[in-house]
mmCIF file of C-alpha atoms in Angstrom:
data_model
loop_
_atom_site.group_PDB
_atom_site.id
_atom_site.type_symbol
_atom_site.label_atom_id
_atom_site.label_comp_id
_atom_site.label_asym_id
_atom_site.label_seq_id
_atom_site.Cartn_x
_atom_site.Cartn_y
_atom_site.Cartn_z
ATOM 1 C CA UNK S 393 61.213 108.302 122.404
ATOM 2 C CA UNK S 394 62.200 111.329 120.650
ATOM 3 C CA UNK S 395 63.254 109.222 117.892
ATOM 4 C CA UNK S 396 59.777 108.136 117.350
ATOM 5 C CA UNK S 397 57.898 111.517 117.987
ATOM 6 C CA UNK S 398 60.267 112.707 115.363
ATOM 7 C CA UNK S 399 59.822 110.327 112.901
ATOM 8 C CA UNK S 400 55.596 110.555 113.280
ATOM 9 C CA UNK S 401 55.985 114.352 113.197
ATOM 10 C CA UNK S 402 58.096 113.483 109.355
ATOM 11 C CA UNK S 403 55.288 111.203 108.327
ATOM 12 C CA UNK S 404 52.811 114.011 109.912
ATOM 13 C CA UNK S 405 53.854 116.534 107.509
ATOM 14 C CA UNK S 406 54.479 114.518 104.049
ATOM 15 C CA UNK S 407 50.720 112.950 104.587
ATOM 16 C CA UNK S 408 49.492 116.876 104.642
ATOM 17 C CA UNK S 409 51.763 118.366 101.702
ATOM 18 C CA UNK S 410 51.157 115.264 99.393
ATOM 19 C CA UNK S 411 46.866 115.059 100.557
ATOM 20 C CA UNK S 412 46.613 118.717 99.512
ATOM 21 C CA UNK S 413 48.949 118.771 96.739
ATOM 22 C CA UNK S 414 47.019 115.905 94.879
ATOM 23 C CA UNK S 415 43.324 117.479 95.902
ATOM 24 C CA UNK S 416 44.776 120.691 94.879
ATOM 25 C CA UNK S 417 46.088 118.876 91.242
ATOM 26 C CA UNK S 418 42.946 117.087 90.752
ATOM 27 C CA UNK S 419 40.852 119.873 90.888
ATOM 28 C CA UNK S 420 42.975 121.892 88.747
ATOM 29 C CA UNK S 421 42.947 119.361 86.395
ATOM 30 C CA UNK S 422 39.088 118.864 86.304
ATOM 31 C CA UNK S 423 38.585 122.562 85.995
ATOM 32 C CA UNK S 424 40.607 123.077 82.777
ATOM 33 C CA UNK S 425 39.168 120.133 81.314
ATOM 34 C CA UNK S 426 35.552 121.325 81.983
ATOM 35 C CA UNK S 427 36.298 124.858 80.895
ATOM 36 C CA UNK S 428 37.519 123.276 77.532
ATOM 37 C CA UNK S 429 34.388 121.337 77.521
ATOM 38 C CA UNK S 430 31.870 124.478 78.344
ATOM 39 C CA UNK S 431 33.645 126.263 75.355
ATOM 40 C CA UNK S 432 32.404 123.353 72.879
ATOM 41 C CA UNK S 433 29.046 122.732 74.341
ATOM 42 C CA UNK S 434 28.662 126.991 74.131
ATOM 43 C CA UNK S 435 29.297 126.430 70.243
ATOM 44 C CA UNK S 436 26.812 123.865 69.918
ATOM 45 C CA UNK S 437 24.158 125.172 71.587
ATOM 46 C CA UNK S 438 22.457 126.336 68.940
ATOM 47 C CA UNK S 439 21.966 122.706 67.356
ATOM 48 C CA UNK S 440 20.878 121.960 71.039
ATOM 49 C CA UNK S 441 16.871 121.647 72.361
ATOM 50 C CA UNK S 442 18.526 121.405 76.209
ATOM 51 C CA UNK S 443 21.487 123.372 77.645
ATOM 52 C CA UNK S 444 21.808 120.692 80.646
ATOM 53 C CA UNK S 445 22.792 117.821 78.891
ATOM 54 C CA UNK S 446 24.974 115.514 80.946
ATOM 55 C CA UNK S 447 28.357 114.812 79.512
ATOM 56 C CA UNK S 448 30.375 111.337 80.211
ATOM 57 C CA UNK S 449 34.235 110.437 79.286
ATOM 58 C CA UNK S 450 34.895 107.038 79.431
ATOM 59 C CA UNK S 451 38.368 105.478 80.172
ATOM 60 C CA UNK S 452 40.203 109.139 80.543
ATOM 61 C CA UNK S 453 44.197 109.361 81.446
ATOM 62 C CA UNK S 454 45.533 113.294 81.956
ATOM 63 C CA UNK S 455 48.929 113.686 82.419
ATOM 64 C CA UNK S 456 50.299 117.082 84.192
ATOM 65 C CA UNK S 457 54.558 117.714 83.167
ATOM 66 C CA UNK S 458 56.358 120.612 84.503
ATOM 67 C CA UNK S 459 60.375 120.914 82.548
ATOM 68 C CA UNK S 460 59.908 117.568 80.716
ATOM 69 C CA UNK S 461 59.344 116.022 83.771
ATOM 70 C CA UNK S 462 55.725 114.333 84.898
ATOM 71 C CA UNK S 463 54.541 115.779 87.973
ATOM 72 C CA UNK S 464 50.785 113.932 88.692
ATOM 73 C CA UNK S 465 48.507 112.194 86.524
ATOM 74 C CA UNK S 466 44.768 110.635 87.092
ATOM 75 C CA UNK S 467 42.932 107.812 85.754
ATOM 76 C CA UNK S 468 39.661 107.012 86.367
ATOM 77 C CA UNK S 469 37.842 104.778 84.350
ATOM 78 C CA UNK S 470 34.624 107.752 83.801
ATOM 79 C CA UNK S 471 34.169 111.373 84.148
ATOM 80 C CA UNK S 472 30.540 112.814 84.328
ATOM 81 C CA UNK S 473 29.383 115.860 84.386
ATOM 82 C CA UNK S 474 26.111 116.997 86.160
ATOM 83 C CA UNK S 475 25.157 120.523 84.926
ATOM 84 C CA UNK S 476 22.421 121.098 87.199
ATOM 85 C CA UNK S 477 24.324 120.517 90.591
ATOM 86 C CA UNK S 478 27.722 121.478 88.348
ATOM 87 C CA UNK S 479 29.634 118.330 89.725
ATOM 88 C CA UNK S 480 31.574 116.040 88.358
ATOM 89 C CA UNK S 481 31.398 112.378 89.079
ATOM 90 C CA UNK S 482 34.645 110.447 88.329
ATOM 91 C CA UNK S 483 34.302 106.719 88.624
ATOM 92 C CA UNK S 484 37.520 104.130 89.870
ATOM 93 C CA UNK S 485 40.096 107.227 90.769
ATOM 94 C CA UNK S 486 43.725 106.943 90.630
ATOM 95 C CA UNK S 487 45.718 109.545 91.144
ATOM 96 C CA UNK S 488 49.733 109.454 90.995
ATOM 97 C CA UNK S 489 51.760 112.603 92.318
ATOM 98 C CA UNK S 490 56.027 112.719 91.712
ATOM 99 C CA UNK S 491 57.298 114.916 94.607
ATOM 100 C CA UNK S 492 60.694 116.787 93.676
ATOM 101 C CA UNK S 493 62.693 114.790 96.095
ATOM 102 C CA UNK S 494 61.681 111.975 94.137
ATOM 103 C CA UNK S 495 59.159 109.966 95.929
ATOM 104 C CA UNK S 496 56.196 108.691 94.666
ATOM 105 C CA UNK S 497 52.526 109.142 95.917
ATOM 106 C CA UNK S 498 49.121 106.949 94.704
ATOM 107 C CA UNK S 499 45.758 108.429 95.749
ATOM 108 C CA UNK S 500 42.747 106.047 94.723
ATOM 109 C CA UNK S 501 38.913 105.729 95.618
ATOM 110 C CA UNK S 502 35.486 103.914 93.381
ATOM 111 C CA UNK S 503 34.326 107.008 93.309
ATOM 112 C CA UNK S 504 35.431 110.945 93.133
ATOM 113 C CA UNK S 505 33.312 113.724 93.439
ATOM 114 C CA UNK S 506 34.483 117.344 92.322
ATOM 115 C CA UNK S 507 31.550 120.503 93.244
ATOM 116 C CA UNK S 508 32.598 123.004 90.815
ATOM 117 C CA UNK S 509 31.465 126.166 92.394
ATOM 118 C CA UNK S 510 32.748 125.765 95.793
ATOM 119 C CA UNK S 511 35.988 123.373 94.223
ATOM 120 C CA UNK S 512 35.219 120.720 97.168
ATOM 121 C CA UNK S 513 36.244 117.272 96.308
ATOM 122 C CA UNK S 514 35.056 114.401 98.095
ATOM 123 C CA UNK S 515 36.607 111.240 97.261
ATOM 124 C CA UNK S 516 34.531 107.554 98.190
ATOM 125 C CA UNK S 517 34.694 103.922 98.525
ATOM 126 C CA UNK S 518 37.785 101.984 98.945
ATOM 127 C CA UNK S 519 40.219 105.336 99.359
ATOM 128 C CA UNK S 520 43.699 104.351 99.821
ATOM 129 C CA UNK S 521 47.325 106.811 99.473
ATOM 130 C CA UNK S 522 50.340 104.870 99.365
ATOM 131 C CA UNK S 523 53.739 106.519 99.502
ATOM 132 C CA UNK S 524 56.999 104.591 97.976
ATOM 133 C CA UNK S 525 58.490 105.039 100.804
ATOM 134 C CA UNK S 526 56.251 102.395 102.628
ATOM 135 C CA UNK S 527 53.570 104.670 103.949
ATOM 136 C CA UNK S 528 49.966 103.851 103.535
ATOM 137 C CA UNK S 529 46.423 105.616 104.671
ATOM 138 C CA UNK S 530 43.181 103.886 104.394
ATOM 139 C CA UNK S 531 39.689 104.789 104.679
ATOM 140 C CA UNK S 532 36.118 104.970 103.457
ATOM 141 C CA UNK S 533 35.993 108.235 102.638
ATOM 142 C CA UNK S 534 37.815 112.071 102.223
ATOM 143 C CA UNK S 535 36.470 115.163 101.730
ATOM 144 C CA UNK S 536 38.611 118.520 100.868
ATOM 145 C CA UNK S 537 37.081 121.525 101.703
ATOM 146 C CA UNK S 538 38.767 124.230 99.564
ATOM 147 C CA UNK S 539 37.834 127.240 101.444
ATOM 148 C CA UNK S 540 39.396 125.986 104.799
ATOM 149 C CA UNK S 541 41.919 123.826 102.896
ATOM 150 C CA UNK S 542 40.942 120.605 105.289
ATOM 151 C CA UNK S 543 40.741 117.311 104.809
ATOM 152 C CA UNK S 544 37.964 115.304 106.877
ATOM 153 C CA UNK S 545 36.869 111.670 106.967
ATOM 154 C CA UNK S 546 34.071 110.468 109.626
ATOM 155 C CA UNK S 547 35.235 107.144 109.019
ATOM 156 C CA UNK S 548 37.786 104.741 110.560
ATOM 157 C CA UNK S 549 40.800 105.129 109.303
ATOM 158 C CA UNK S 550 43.997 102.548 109.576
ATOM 159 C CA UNK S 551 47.334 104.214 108.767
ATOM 160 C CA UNK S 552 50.898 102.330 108.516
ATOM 161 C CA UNK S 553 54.307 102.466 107.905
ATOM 162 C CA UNK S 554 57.128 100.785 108.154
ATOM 163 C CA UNK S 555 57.669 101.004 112.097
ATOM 164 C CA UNK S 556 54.203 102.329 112.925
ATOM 165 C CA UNK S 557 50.651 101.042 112.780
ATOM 166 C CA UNK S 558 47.704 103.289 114.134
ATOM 167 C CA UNK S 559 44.133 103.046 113.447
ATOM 168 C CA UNK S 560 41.384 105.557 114.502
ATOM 169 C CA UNK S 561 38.040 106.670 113.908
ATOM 170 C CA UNK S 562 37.493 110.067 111.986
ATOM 171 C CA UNK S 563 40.303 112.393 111.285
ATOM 172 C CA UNK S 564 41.309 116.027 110.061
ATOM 173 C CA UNK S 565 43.668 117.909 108.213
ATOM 174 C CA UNK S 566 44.382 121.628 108.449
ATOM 175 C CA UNK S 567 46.804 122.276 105.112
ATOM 176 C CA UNK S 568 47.644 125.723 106.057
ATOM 177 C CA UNK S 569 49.042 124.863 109.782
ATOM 178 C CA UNK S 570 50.206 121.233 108.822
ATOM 179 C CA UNK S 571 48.104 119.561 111.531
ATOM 180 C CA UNK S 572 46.439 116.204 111.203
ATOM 181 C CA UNK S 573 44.508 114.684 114.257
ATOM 182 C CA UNK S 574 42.767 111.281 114.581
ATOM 183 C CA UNK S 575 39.289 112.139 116.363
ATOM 184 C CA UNK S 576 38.401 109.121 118.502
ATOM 185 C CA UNK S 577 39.406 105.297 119.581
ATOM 186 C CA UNK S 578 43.514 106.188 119.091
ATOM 187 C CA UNK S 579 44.997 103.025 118.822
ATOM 188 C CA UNK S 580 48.883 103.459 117.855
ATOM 189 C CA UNK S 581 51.368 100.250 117.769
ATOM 190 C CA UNK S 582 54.779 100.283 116.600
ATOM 191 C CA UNK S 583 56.042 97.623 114.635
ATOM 192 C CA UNK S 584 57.762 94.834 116.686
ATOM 193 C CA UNK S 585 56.355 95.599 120.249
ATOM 194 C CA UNK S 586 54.213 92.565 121.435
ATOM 195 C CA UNK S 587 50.447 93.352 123.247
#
């Protein structure tokens, strides 16, 4: 029994470090390519009628290395950018994340919202983080909320691994204290048992 508690407490932790590690990459990431794109549209401007024109990538790929050696990159198949609301929209997410101790994390949603002024990100549709070593979270929905560096979904959520399936409805992460806590309708099965 310990056994287990211990091994759920292991999975516990890398699901927090690698959720806010990627949210916390992502945004970066976004940010510094919107500043670069604020100092273009700032030259422009005065060949401009409107300051809040919208701005679209298509097909983007960034690529973050630390010593020669990649440590995330995202995909997404379109980046927009809404002045008014100053959001970004990105469109078919992936997000890959190399941990030091060499294991490999995928983060991927339809759709990924960034709010610039607060640095929320709220990623839709379809969200699914695998681990490579045989971990994998699914739901409808995340949102980061920078401020109180959480991690909330309303939505069911079915999470397994290699000895462990357990599926639940809403859930939470506190970054700071390493905490994560399905809300409601618990159901936890380990691999192999029968019922």
């Amino acid at each position: 029994m310990r056994e287990r508690k211990g091994r759920t407490q292991r999975v516990r932790i890398i699901l927090l470090v690698f959720i806010g590690l990627v949210m916390i990459g992502v945004w970066s990431l976004l940010w510094v390519n919107l500043q670069e794109q604020k100092k273009k549209s700032h030259q422009e401007k005065d060949f401009r009628l409107e300051e809040n024109i919208d701005q679209q990538l298509e097909k983007i790929r960034f690529v973050e290395e630390k010593k020669g050696k990649i440590h995330w990159e995202l995909e997404a198949k379109a980046v927009q950018q809404f002045q008014k609301e100053n959001r970004l929209t990105l469109q078919e997410v992936k997000v890959v994340y190399y941990s030091d101790d060499g294991r490999i994390f995928t983060l991927s949603g339809d759709q990924g919202k960034v709010y610039q002024d607060s640095k929320n990100l709220e990623l839709i549709g379809n969200v699914v983080l695998a681990t490579s070593d045989g971990y994998r979270l699914q739901t409808h929905s995340l949102f980061y909320d920078h401020t109180k560096k959480k991690v909330t979904s309303p939505d069911p959520i079915q999470w397994e691994g290699k000895e462990i399936r357990l599926v639940g409805q809403g859930m939470w992460v506190n970054l700071e204290e390493k905490t994560f806590k399905v809300l409601h309708q618990v159901k936890t099965r380990w691999k192999g048992e029968k019922g």
